[in-house]
Amino acid sequence: MIKQKCFNAFFINLGLILFFVLSLCLFPAKSSSREISYQTYPQANSVVHIITIPHQSNYQITPMATGELATLKKFMMQSDAIAGINGGFFDPKNKQTTSYILQQGTVLADPRNNIGLITNRKIQPYLGKILNRSEFRSYLCGDNISYDISLHSDPIPLGCRLQDALGAGPKIIPLETSVQEGFVAYKDGKLVRNAIGTTSQNARSAIAITKNQDILLVMVAQRSHKNSGMSLSELANFLSNLGVVKAMNLDGGSSSAISYQGQIIYGRLDKDGNEVKRSLKSVLLITKKSKKLNL
């Protein structure tokens, strides 16, 4: 009788152990990692590089701009950042910004001060839209920092303070707003303006927010000089499949560059297949929280 009870107890315990192991396999615990991660996604005509900053991480995303132009490598070296990506638009001739940049409440760059932009007759019909493009924002709401993608004129949430902002555009998720932001224009049903080649494959950069409030730095690198990279709609579809709910295009093409732990990857290739290493006006940098940036 005692042997039978021991025998039954053994099989009951064994069953519980097997059930526990099977549960772990079928229902694995969700990752609670707060560390930054870097992944590559090889595609037919491109390689997508993504740096993920978890929502509950001990890192902050901060814009930085320089008076003169500087390479992403220089931005990284002088800021001690762990990761970074190229930022907003600028005029390479006069080295002035065409995107708003705000850091810790201080305006670092204002496109309204760019005389070449404001007095350009060709873009006068679109100037109002250009000055109200999308921007990646960080808000300080009490003791918490939250991120969003909004138009420059959008109101600040009640109880929050706008801490940082970097303009670029257009927004590509949930909807592409190329026309609303003055990148694309039609007249009598015909395309008369496409400032950044939205429908062409090219090197691209973007910043995205997932449904879990994680932040993604995204750079699409070309595989060859021609017919390589992604269009904005292709990039939007790719990011949507990763759970992205909001995304904004950054200054792509020759400006496309991303950095992680000392390595810098450039997105654009010249006709000989060499990486194009362009100097930039602004970047988004990933640093430990409370790290102050100066350049």
PDB file of C-alpha atoms in Angstrom:
ATOM      1  CA  MET A   1       0.000   0.000   0.000  1.00  0.00           C
ATOM      2  CA  ILE A   2       2.802   2.390   0.925  1.00  0.00           C
ATOM      3  CA  LYS A   3       4.689   1.491  -2.266  1.00  0.00           C
ATOM      4  CA  GLN A   4       1.565   2.211  -4.324  1.00  0.00           C
ATOM      5  CA  LYS A   5       1.181   5.685  -2.714  1.00  0.00           C
ATOM      6  CA  CYS A   6       4.839   6.505  -3.353  1.00  0.00           C
ATOM      7  CA  PHE A   7       4.486   5.302  -6.921  1.00  0.00           C
ATOM      8  CA  ASN A   8       1.411   7.507  -7.478  1.00  0.00           C
ATOM      9  CA  ALA A   9       3.104  10.524  -5.858  1.00  0.00           C
ATOM     10  CA  PHE A  10       6.124  10.083  -8.117  1.00  0.00           C
ATOM     11  CA  PHE A  11       4.013  10.203 -11.273  1.00  0.00           C
ATOM     12  CA  ILE A  12       1.980  13.150  -9.999  1.00  0.00           C
ATOM     13  CA  ASN A  13       5.161  15.135  -9.342  1.00  0.00           C
ATOM     14  CA  LEU A  14       6.594  14.077 -12.686  1.00  0.00           C
ATOM     15  CA  GLY A  15       3.425  15.262 -14.391  1.00  0.00           C
ATOM     16  CA  LEU A  16       3.630  18.629 -12.674  1.00  0.00           C
ATOM     17  CA  ILE A  17       7.252  19.059 -13.757  1.00  0.00           C
ATOM     18  CA  LEU A  18       6.417  18.168 -17.364  1.00  0.00           C
ATOM     19  CA  PHE A  19       3.471  20.580 -17.323  1.00  0.00           C
ATOM     20  CA  PHE A  20       5.710  23.367 -16.015  1.00  0.00           C
ATOM     21  CA  VAL A  21       8.369  22.750 -18.681  1.00  0.00           C
ATOM     22  CA  LEU A  22       5.747  22.547 -21.426  1.00  0.00           C
ATOM     23  CA  SER A  23       4.207  25.823 -20.234  1.00  0.00           C
ATOM     24  CA  LEU A  24       7.566  27.559 -20.541  1.00  0.00           C
ATOM     25  CA  CYS A  25       7.896  26.329 -24.112  1.00  0.00           C
ATOM     26  CA  LEU A  26       4.398  27.269 -25.196  1.00  0.00           C
ATOM     27  CA  PHE A  27       4.133  30.511 -23.222  1.00  0.00           C
ATOM     28  CA  PRO A  28       7.629  31.972 -22.837  1.00  0.00           C
ATOM     29  CA  ALA A  29       8.033  34.910 -20.485  1.00  0.00           C
ATOM     30  CA  LYS A  30       8.128  38.315 -22.125  1.00  0.00           C
ATOM     31  CA  SER A  31      11.542  39.885 -22.346  1.00  0.00           C
ATOM     32  CA  SER A  32      12.131  42.514 -19.687  1.00  0.00           C
ATOM     33  CA  SER A  33      15.444  43.670 -21.131  1.00  0.00           C
ATOM     34  CA  ARG A  34      16.153  47.346 -20.674  1.00  0.00           C
ATOM     35  CA  GLU A  35      19.310  47.297 -22.754  1.00  0.00           C
ATOM     36  CA  ILE A  36      19.706  48.790 -26.201  1.00  0.00           C
ATOM     37  CA  SER A  37      19.848  46.240 -29.013  1.00  0.00           C
ATOM     38  CA  TYR A  38      21.061  46.356 -32.604  1.00  0.00           C
ATOM     39  CA  GLN A  39      19.782  44.185 -35.455  1.00  0.00           C
ATOM     40  CA  THR A  40      20.159  43.985 -39.214  1.00  0.00           C
ATOM     41  CA  TYR A  41      17.458  42.851 -41.633  1.00  0.00           C
ATOM     42  CA  PRO A  42      18.862  41.906 -45.067  1.00  0.00           C
ATOM     43  CA  GLN A  43      16.393  42.627 -47.884  1.00  0.00           C
ATOM     44  CA  ALA A  44      16.556  42.059 -51.635  1.00  0.00           C
ATOM     45  CA  ASN A  45      17.674  45.627 -52.430  1.00  0.00           C
ATOM     46  CA  SER A  46      18.832  46.889 -49.047  1.00  0.00           C
ATOM     47  CA  VAL A  47      19.988  46.115 -45.537  1.00  0.00           C
ATOM     48  CA  VAL A  48      17.895  47.622 -42.742  1.00  0.00           C
ATOM     49  CA  HIS A  49      19.790  48.539 -39.580  1.00  0.00           C
ATOM     50  CA  ILE A  50      17.684  49.027 -36.434  1.00  0.00           C
ATOM     51  CA  ILE A  51      18.680  50.148 -32.953  1.00  0.00           C
ATOM     52  CA  THR A  52      15.981  49.554 -30.329  1.00  0.00           C
ATOM     53  CA  ILE A  53      15.745  51.666 -27.178  1.00  0.00           C
ATOM     54  CA  PRO A  54      13.342  49.924 -24.764  1.00  0.00           C
ATOM     55  CA  HIS A  55      10.632  52.021 -23.150  1.00  0.00           C
ATOM     56  CA  GLN A  56      11.904  51.388 -19.618  1.00  0.00           C
ATOM     57  CA  SER A  57      15.601  51.738 -20.415  1.00  0.00           C
ATOM     58  CA  ASN A  58      18.061  54.029 -18.673  1.00  0.00           C
ATOM     59  CA  TYR A  59      18.815  55.868 -21.923  1.00  0.00           C
ATOM     60  CA  GLN A  60      17.593  59.135 -23.389  1.00  0.00           C
ATOM     61  CA  ILE A  61      17.186  60.303 -26.986  1.00  0.00           C
ATOM     62  CA  THR A  62      18.509  63.808 -27.505  1.00  0.00           C
ATOM     63  CA  PRO A  63      18.878  65.989 -30.624  1.00  0.00           C
ATOM     64  CA  MET A  64      22.136  67.803 -31.274  1.00  0.00           C
ATOM     65  CA  ALA A  65      23.071  70.416 -33.875  1.00  0.00           C
ATOM     66  CA  THR A  66      26.265  72.201 -34.825  1.00  0.00           C
ATOM     67  CA  GLY A  67      26.974  75.656 -36.230  1.00  0.00           C
ATOM     68  CA  GLU A  68      29.136  74.189 -38.949  1.00  0.00           C
ATOM     69  CA  LEU A  69      28.541  70.770 -40.458  1.00  0.00           C
ATOM     70  CA  ALA A  70      30.062  67.694 -38.813  1.00  0.00           C
ATOM     71  CA  THR A  71      30.214  63.985 -39.541  1.00  0.00           C
ATOM     72  CA  LEU A  72      28.242  61.535 -37.449  1.00  0.00           C
ATOM     73  CA  LYS A  73      31.588  60.211 -36.233  1.00  0.00           C
ATOM     74  CA  LYS A  74      32.481  63.635 -34.818  1.00  0.00           C
ATOM     75  CA  PHE A  75      29.090  63.986 -33.124  1.00  0.00           C
ATOM     76  CA  MET A  76      29.568  60.575 -31.537  1.00  0.00           C
ATOM     77  CA  MET A  77      33.113  61.234 -30.361  1.00  0.00           C
ATOM     78  CA  GLN A  78      32.312  64.584 -28.750  1.00  0.00           C
ATOM     79  CA  SER A  79      29.134  63.423 -27.024  1.00  0.00           C
ATOM     80  CA  ASP A  80      30.176  60.016 -25.671  1.00  0.00           C
ATOM     81  CA  ALA A  81      26.891  58.630 -27.021  1.00  0.00           C
ATOM     82  CA  ILE A  82      26.318  54.891 -27.293  1.00  0.00           C
ATOM     83  CA  ALA A  83      24.277  55.223 -30.501  1.00  0.00           C
ATOM     84  CA  GLY A  84      23.153  57.846 -32.981  1.00  0.00           C
ATOM     85  CA  ILE A  85      21.558  58.559 -36.330  1.00  0.00           C
ATOM     86  CA  ASN A  86      21.541  61.470 -38.769  1.00  0.00           C
ATOM     87  CA  GLY A  87      18.820  64.025 -38.136  1.00  0.00           C
ATOM     88  CA  GLY A  88      16.988  66.855 -39.875  1.00  0.00           C
ATOM     89  CA  PHE A  89      17.253  68.547 -43.257  1.00  0.00           C
ATOM     90  CA  PHE A  90      19.709  71.309 -44.115  1.00  0.00           C
ATOM     91  CA  ASP A  91      21.108  73.270 -47.045  1.00  0.00           C
ATOM     92  CA  PRO A  92      24.619  71.931 -47.778  1.00  0.00           C
ATOM     93  CA  LYS A  93      25.521  75.173 -49.595  1.00  0.00           C
ATOM     94  CA  ASN A  94      24.873  77.682 -46.818  1.00  0.00           C
ATOM     95  CA  LYS A  95      25.050  75.061 -44.013  1.00  0.00           C
ATOM     96  CA  GLN A  96      21.769  76.322 -42.559  1.00  0.00           C
ATOM     97  CA  THR A  97      18.976  74.179 -41.186  1.00  0.00           C
ATOM     98  CA  THR A  98      15.608  73.652 -42.824  1.00  0.00           C
ATOM     99  CA  SER A  99      14.360  71.772 -39.735  1.00  0.00           C
ATOM    100  CA  TYR A 100      13.549  72.936 -36.206  1.00  0.00           C
ATOM    101  CA  ILE A 101      15.782  71.576 -33.432  1.00  0.00           C
ATOM    102  CA  LEU A 102      15.141  72.073 -29.718  1.00  0.00           C
ATOM    103  CA  GLN A 103      17.300  70.694 -26.894  1.00  0.00           C
ATOM    104  CA  GLN A 104      16.376  71.008 -23.212  1.00  0.00           C
ATOM    105  CA  GLY A 105      14.042  73.873 -24.100  1.00  0.00           C
ATOM    106  CA  THR A 106      16.721  75.778 -26.012  1.00  0.00           C
ATOM    107  CA  VAL A 107      16.361  76.391 -29.750  1.00  0.00           C
ATOM    108  CA  LEU A 108      19.449  75.037 -31.504  1.00  0.00           C
ATOM    109  CA  ALA A 109      18.265  75.575 -35.078  1.00  0.00           C
ATOM    110  CA  ASP A 110      15.370  77.498 -36.608  1.00  0.00           C
ATOM    111  CA  PRO A 111      14.595  77.324 -40.359  1.00  0.00           C
ATOM    112  CA  ARG A 112      13.047  80.794 -40.228  1.00  0.00           C
ATOM    113  CA  ASN A 113      16.595  82.132 -39.808  1.00  0.00           C
ATOM    114  CA  ASN A 114      17.701  80.435 -43.018  1.00  0.00           C
ATOM    115  CA  ILE A 115      17.624  83.350 -45.485  1.00  0.00           C
ATOM    116  CA  GLY A 116      18.275  81.018 -48.400  1.00  0.00           C
ATOM    117  CA  LEU A 117      15.119  79.104 -47.531  1.00  0.00           C
ATOM    118  CA  ILE A 118      12.873  82.034 -46.703  1.00  0.00           C
ATOM    119  CA  THR A 119      13.765  84.032 -49.852  1.00  0.00           C
ATOM    120  CA  ASN A 120      13.716  81.120 -52.309  1.00  0.00           C
ATOM    121  CA  ARG A 121      10.958  82.037 -54.766  1.00  0.00           C
ATOM    122  CA  LYS A 122      10.594  78.498 -56.080  1.00  0.00           C
ATOM    123  CA  ILE A 123       9.438  77.174 -52.734  1.00  0.00           C
ATOM    124  CA  GLN A 124       7.289  80.125 -51.652  1.00  0.00           C
ATOM    125  CA  PRO A 125       4.060  78.234 -52.470  1.00  0.00           C
ATOM    126  CA  TYR A 126       5.125  75.489 -50.034  1.00  0.00           C
ATOM    127  CA  LEU A 127       6.899  77.542 -47.373  1.00  0.00           C
ATOM    128  CA  GLY A 128       4.052  77.401 -44.862  1.00  0.00           C
ATOM    129  CA  LYS A 129       4.023  73.612 -45.071  1.00  0.00           C
ATOM    130  CA  ILE A 130       7.819  73.393 -44.861  1.00  0.00           C
ATOM    131  CA  LEU A 131       7.779  75.393 -41.631  1.00  0.00           C
ATOM    132  CA  ASN A 132       5.171  73.058 -40.144  1.00  0.00           C
ATOM    133  CA  ARG A 133       6.663  69.648 -40.791  1.00  0.00           C
ATOM    134  CA  SER A 134       6.741  66.643 -38.483  1.00  0.00           C
ATOM    135  CA  GLU A 135       9.134  66.468 -35.560  1.00  0.00           C
ATOM    136  CA  PHE A 136      10.203  63.858 -33.044  1.00  0.00           C
ATOM    137  CA  ARG A 137       9.427  65.213 -29.585  1.00  0.00           C
ATOM    138  CA  SER A 138      10.261  64.352 -25.999  1.00  0.00           C
ATOM    139  CA  TYR A 139       7.966  65.625 -23.254  1.00  0.00           C
ATOM    140  CA  LEU A 140       8.628  65.890 -19.553  1.00  0.00           C
ATOM    141  CA  CYS A 141       5.347  65.009 -17.857  1.00  0.00           C
ATOM    142  CA  GLY A 142       5.916  65.164 -14.119  1.00  0.00           C
ATOM    143  CA  ASP A 143       8.876  62.874 -13.534  1.00  0.00           C
ATOM    144  CA  ASN A 144       8.318  60.877 -16.716  1.00  0.00           C
ATOM    145  CA  ILE A 145       9.685  61.351 -20.220  1.00  0.00           C
ATOM    146  CA  SER A 146       7.461  60.421 -23.149  1.00  0.00           C
ATOM    147  CA  TYR A 147       8.069  60.544 -26.895  1.00  0.00           C
ATOM    148  CA  ASP A 148       5.815  61.428 -29.790  1.00  0.00           C
ATOM    149  CA  ILE A 149       5.807  62.464 -33.444  1.00  0.00           C
ATOM    150  CA  SER A 150       3.795  65.611 -34.161  1.00  0.00           C
ATOM    151  CA  LEU A 151       3.583  68.548 -36.516  1.00  0.00           C
ATOM    152  CA  HIS A 152       5.554  71.597 -35.377  1.00  0.00           C
ATOM    153  CA  SER A 153       2.344  73.523 -34.657  1.00  0.00           C
ATOM    154  CA  ASP A 154       0.666  70.732 -32.682  1.00  0.00           C
ATOM    155  CA  PRO A 155      -0.153  71.645 -29.063  1.00  0.00           C
ATOM    156  CA  ILE A 156       1.820  70.277 -26.120  1.00  0.00           C
ATOM    157  CA  PRO A 157      -0.133  67.787 -23.968  1.00  0.00           C
ATOM    158  CA  LEU A 158      -1.667  69.223 -20.804  1.00  0.00           C
ATOM    159  CA  GLY A 159       0.623  68.855 -17.808  1.00  0.00           C
ATOM    160  CA  CYS A 160       3.719  68.292 -19.950  1.00  0.00           C
ATOM    161  CA  ARG A 161       6.661  70.399 -21.038  1.00  0.00           C
ATOM    162  CA  LEU A 162       8.298  70.138 -24.454  1.00  0.00           C
ATOM    163  CA  GLN A 163      11.878  69.205 -23.690  1.00  0.00           C
ATOM    164  CA  ASP A 164      13.456  68.217 -27.029  1.00  0.00           C
ATOM    165  CA  ALA A 165      12.377  68.221 -30.659  1.00  0.00           C
ATOM    166  CA  LEU A 166      13.983  67.413 -33.986  1.00  0.00           C
ATOM    167  CA  GLY A 167      12.137  68.217 -37.182  1.00  0.00           C
ATOM    168  CA  ALA A 168      12.415  66.297 -40.447  1.00  0.00           C
ATOM    169  CA  GLY A 169       9.510  64.476 -42.116  1.00  0.00           C
ATOM    170  CA  PRO A 170       7.316  63.445 -43.597  1.00  0.00           C
ATOM    171  CA  LYS A 171       5.447  61.232 -41.188  1.00  0.00           C
ATOM    172  CA  ILE A 172       5.165  57.773 -42.789  1.00  0.00           C
ATOM    173  CA  ILE A 173       3.124  55.885 -40.154  1.00  0.00           C
ATOM    174  CA  PRO A 174       0.196  55.748 -39.552  1.00  0.00           C
ATOM    175  CA  LEU A 175      -0.231  57.736 -42.788  1.00  0.00           C
ATOM    176  CA  GLU A 176       2.277  59.315 -45.133  1.00  0.00           C
ATOM    177  CA  THR A 177       1.953  63.110 -45.100  1.00  0.00           C
ATOM    178  CA  SER A 178       4.313  64.106 -47.925  1.00  0.00           C
ATOM    179  CA  VAL A 179       1.803  66.495 -49.515  1.00  0.00           C
ATOM    180  CA  GLN A 180       0.712  68.033 -46.203  1.00  0.00           C
ATOM    181  CA  GLU A 181       4.355  68.756 -45.314  1.00  0.00           C
ATOM    182  CA  GLY A 182       5.357  70.269 -48.661  1.00  0.00           C
ATOM    183  CA  PHE A 183       7.620  67.477 -49.881  1.00  0.00           C
ATOM    184  CA  VAL A 184       5.265  66.542 -52.708  1.00  0.00           C
ATOM    185  CA  ALA A 185       2.880  68.733 -54.714  1.00  0.00           C
ATOM    186  CA  TYR A 186       0.461  68.237 -57.588  1.00  0.00           C
ATOM    187  CA  LYS A 187      -1.015  70.715 -60.039  1.00  0.00           C
ATOM    188  CA  ASP A 188      -3.962  69.797 -62.231  1.00  0.00           C
ATOM    189  CA  GLY A 189      -3.431  66.190 -61.241  1.00  0.00           C
ATOM    190  CA  LYS A 190       0.225  66.185 -62.282  1.00  0.00           C
ATOM    191  CA  LEU A 191       3.234  65.817 -60.012  1.00  0.00           C
ATOM    192  CA  VAL A 192       5.131  69.128 -59.932  1.00  0.00           C
ATOM    193  CA  ARG A 193       7.280  68.625 -56.836  1.00  0.00           C
ATOM    194  CA  ASN A 194       8.938  65.626 -55.168  1.00  0.00           C
ATOM    195  CA  ALA A 195      11.745  67.082 -53.057  1.00  0.00           C
ATOM    196  CA  ILE A 196      13.104  63.833 -51.605  1.00  0.00           C
ATOM    197  CA  GLY A 197      12.096  61.251 -54.209  1.00  0.00           C
ATOM    198  CA  THR A 198       9.483  59.649 -51.989  1.00  0.00           C
ATOM    199  CA  THR A 199       8.587  56.911 -54.487  1.00  0.00           C
ATOM    200  CA  SER A 200      12.156  56.065 -55.517  1.00  0.00           C
ATOM    201  CA  GLN A 201      14.373  53.497 -53.845  1.00  0.00           C
ATOM    202  CA  ASN A 202      17.137  55.208 -51.903  1.00  0.00           C
ATOM    203  CA  ALA A 203      19.050  55.081 -48.652  1.00  0.00           C
ATOM    204  CA  ARG A 204      16.672  56.142 -45.872  1.00  0.00           C
ATOM    205  CA  SER A 205      16.717  57.068 -42.203  1.00  0.00           C
ATOM    206  CA  ALA A 206      13.773  57.153 -39.827  1.00  0.00           C
ATOM    207  CA  ILE A 207      12.745  57.185 -36.195  1.00  0.00           C
ATOM    208  CA  ALA A 208       9.820  55.094 -35.018  1.00  0.00           C
ATOM    209  CA  ILE A 209       7.685  54.347 -31.970  1.00  0.00           C
ATOM    210  CA  THR A 210       6.276  50.851 -31.372  1.00  0.00           C
ATOM    211  CA  LYS A 211       2.999  49.911 -29.721  1.00  0.00           C
ATOM    212  CA  ASN A 212       5.056  49.128 -26.588  1.00  0.00           C
ATOM    213  CA  GLN A 213       6.540  52.659 -26.665  1.00  0.00           C
ATOM    214  CA  ASP A 214       9.987  51.387 -27.609  1.00  0.00           C
ATOM    215  CA  ILE A 215      11.959  53.736 -29.880  1.00  0.00           C
ATOM    216  CA  LEU A 216      13.609  52.503 -33.072  1.00  0.00           C
ATOM    217  CA  LEU A 217      16.424  54.223 -34.944  1.00  0.00           C
ATOM    218  CA  VAL A 218      16.192  52.949 -38.507  1.00  0.00           C
ATOM    219  CA  MET A 219      18.643  53.221 -41.392  1.00  0.00           C
ATOM    220  CA  VAL A 220      18.145  51.599 -44.797  1.00  0.00           C
ATOM    221  CA  ALA A 221      21.480  50.998 -46.524  1.00  0.00           C
ATOM    222  CA  GLN A 222      21.790  50.471 -50.258  1.00  0.00           C
ATOM    223  CA  ARG A 223      23.199  47.298 -51.796  1.00  0.00           C
ATOM    224  CA  SER A 224      24.242  49.046 -55.009  1.00  0.00           C
ATOM    225  CA  HIS A 225      24.407  52.551 -56.494  1.00  0.00           C
ATOM    226  CA  LYS A 226      21.230  52.292 -58.599  1.00  0.00           C
ATOM    227  CA  ASN A 227      17.758  50.884 -57.910  1.00  0.00           C
ATOM    228  CA  SER A 228      18.635  50.105 -54.338  1.00  0.00           C
ATOM    229  CA  GLY A 229      17.260  51.036 -50.941  1.00  0.00           C
ATOM    230  CA  MET A 230      13.582  51.669 -50.184  1.00  0.00           C
ATOM    231  CA  SER A 231      10.819  54.077 -51.098  1.00  0.00           C
ATOM    232  CA  LEU A 232       8.943  55.704 -48.227  1.00  0.00           C
ATOM    233  CA  SER A 233       5.958  53.397 -48.684  1.00  0.00           C
ATOM    234  CA  GLU A 234       8.236  50.338 -48.664  1.00  0.00           C
ATOM    235  CA  LEU A 235       9.858  51.564 -45.466  1.00  0.00           C
ATOM    236  CA  ALA A 236       6.451  52.174 -43.881  1.00  0.00           C
ATOM    237  CA  ASN A 237       5.274  48.656 -44.752  1.00  0.00           C
ATOM    238  CA  PHE A 238       8.468  47.144 -43.362  1.00  0.00           C
ATOM    239  CA  LEU A 239       8.187  49.029 -40.063  1.00  0.00           C
ATOM    240  CA  SER A 240       4.471  48.292 -39.695  1.00  0.00           C
ATOM    241  CA  ASN A 241       5.310  44.590 -39.710  1.00  0.00           C
ATOM    242  CA  LEU A 242       7.598  45.211 -36.718  1.00  0.00           C
ATOM    243  CA  GLY A 243       4.777  46.678 -34.634  1.00  0.00           C
ATOM    244  CA  VAL A 244       5.522  50.346 -35.305  1.00  0.00           C
ATOM    245  CA  VAL A 245       2.560  52.674 -34.754  1.00  0.00           C
ATOM    246  CA  LYS A 246       4.262  56.016 -35.499  1.00  0.00           C
ATOM    247  CA  ALA A 247       7.251  56.778 -37.712  1.00  0.00           C
ATOM    248  CA  MET A 248       8.922  59.825 -39.220  1.00  0.00           C
ATOM    249  CA  ASN A 249      11.345  59.992 -42.104  1.00  0.00           C
ATOM    250  CA  LEU A 250      14.690  61.670 -41.426  1.00  0.00           C
ATOM    251  CA  ASP A 251      17.077  63.273 -43.920  1.00  0.00           C
ATOM    252  CA  GLY A 252      17.978  60.222 -46.008  1.00  0.00           C
ATOM    253  CA  GLY A 253      19.978  59.716 -49.188  1.00  0.00           C
ATOM    254  CA  SER A 254      23.593  60.811 -48.788  1.00  0.00           C
ATOM    255  CA  SER A 255      22.931  61.851 -45.180  1.00  0.00           C
ATOM    256  CA  SER A 256      21.862  58.360 -44.100  1.00  0.00           C
ATOM    257  CA  ALA A 257      24.125  57.078 -41.323  1.00  0.00           C
ATOM    258  CA  ILE A 258      23.729  55.169 -38.070  1.00  0.00           C
ATOM    259  CA  SER A 259      26.148  54.393 -35.254  1.00  0.00           C
ATOM    260  CA  TYR A 260      26.233  51.816 -32.476  1.00  0.00           C
ATOM    261  CA  GLN A 261      29.017  51.131 -29.969  1.00  0.00           C
ATOM    262  CA  GLY A 262      31.703  52.817 -32.042  1.00  0.00           C
ATOM    263  CA  GLN A 263      30.702  51.389 -35.414  1.00  0.00           C
ATOM    264  CA  ILE A 264      29.300  53.712 -38.082  1.00  0.00           C
ATOM    265  CA  ILE A 265      27.331  52.420 -41.066  1.00  0.00           C
ATOM    266  CA  TYR A 266      26.566  54.680 -44.021  1.00  0.00           C
ATOM    267  CA  GLY A 267      23.529  54.161 -46.226  1.00  0.00           C
ATOM    268  CA  ARG A 268      24.335  55.743 -49.566  1.00  0.00           C
ATOM    269  CA  LEU A 269      26.779  54.260 -52.096  1.00  0.00           C
ATOM    270  CA  ASP A 270      28.547  56.135 -54.900  1.00  0.00           C
ATOM    271  CA  LYS A 271      28.903  54.799 -58.449  1.00  0.00           C
ATOM    272  CA  ASP A 272      32.008  52.849 -57.428  1.00  0.00           C
ATOM    273  CA  GLY A 273      30.208  51.184 -54.531  1.00  0.00           C
ATOM    274  CA  ASN A 274      31.921  53.239 -51.831  1.00  0.00           C
ATOM    275  CA  GLU A 275      30.045  54.568 -48.795  1.00  0.00           C
ATOM    276  CA  VAL A 276      29.137  58.267 -48.942  1.00  0.00           C
ATOM    277  CA  LYS A 277      30.254  59.939 -45.698  1.00  0.00           C
ATOM    278  CA  ARG A 278      28.425  63.248 -45.642  1.00  0.00           C
ATOM    279  CA  SER A 279      28.756  65.947 -43.000  1.00  0.00           C
ATOM    280  CA  LEU A 280      25.518  66.729 -41.158  1.00  0.00           C
ATOM    281  CA  LYS A 281      23.748  69.620 -39.480  1.00  0.00           C
ATOM    282  CA  SER A 282      21.985  67.603 -36.790  1.00  0.00           C
ATOM    283  CA  VAL A 283      21.689  64.150 -35.265  1.00  0.00           C
ATOM    284  CA  LEU A 284      19.741  62.161 -32.699  1.00  0.00           C
ATOM    285  CA  LEU A 285      21.984  60.711 -29.987  1.00  0.00           C
ATOM    286  CA  ILE A 286      21.399  57.971 -27.425  1.00  0.00           C
ATOM    287  CA  THR A 287      23.069  58.606 -24.078  1.00  0.00           C
ATOM    288  CA  LYS A 288      22.625  57.601 -20.466  1.00  0.00           C
ATOM    289  CA  LYS A 289      19.870  59.595 -18.784  1.00  0.00           C
ATOM    290  CA  SER A 290      20.923  62.959 -17.330  1.00  0.00           C
ATOM    291  CA  LYS A 291      23.911  63.108 -19.686  1.00  0.00           C
ATOM    292  CA  LYS A 292      24.391  66.720 -20.859  1.00  0.00           C
ATOM    293  CA  LEU A 293      25.495  67.222 -24.447  1.00  0.00           C
ATOM    294  CA  ASN A 294      27.681  70.000 -25.782  1.00  0.00           C
ATOM    295  CA  LEU A 295      29.199  70.411 -29.223  1.00  0.00           C
TER     296      LEU A 295
END
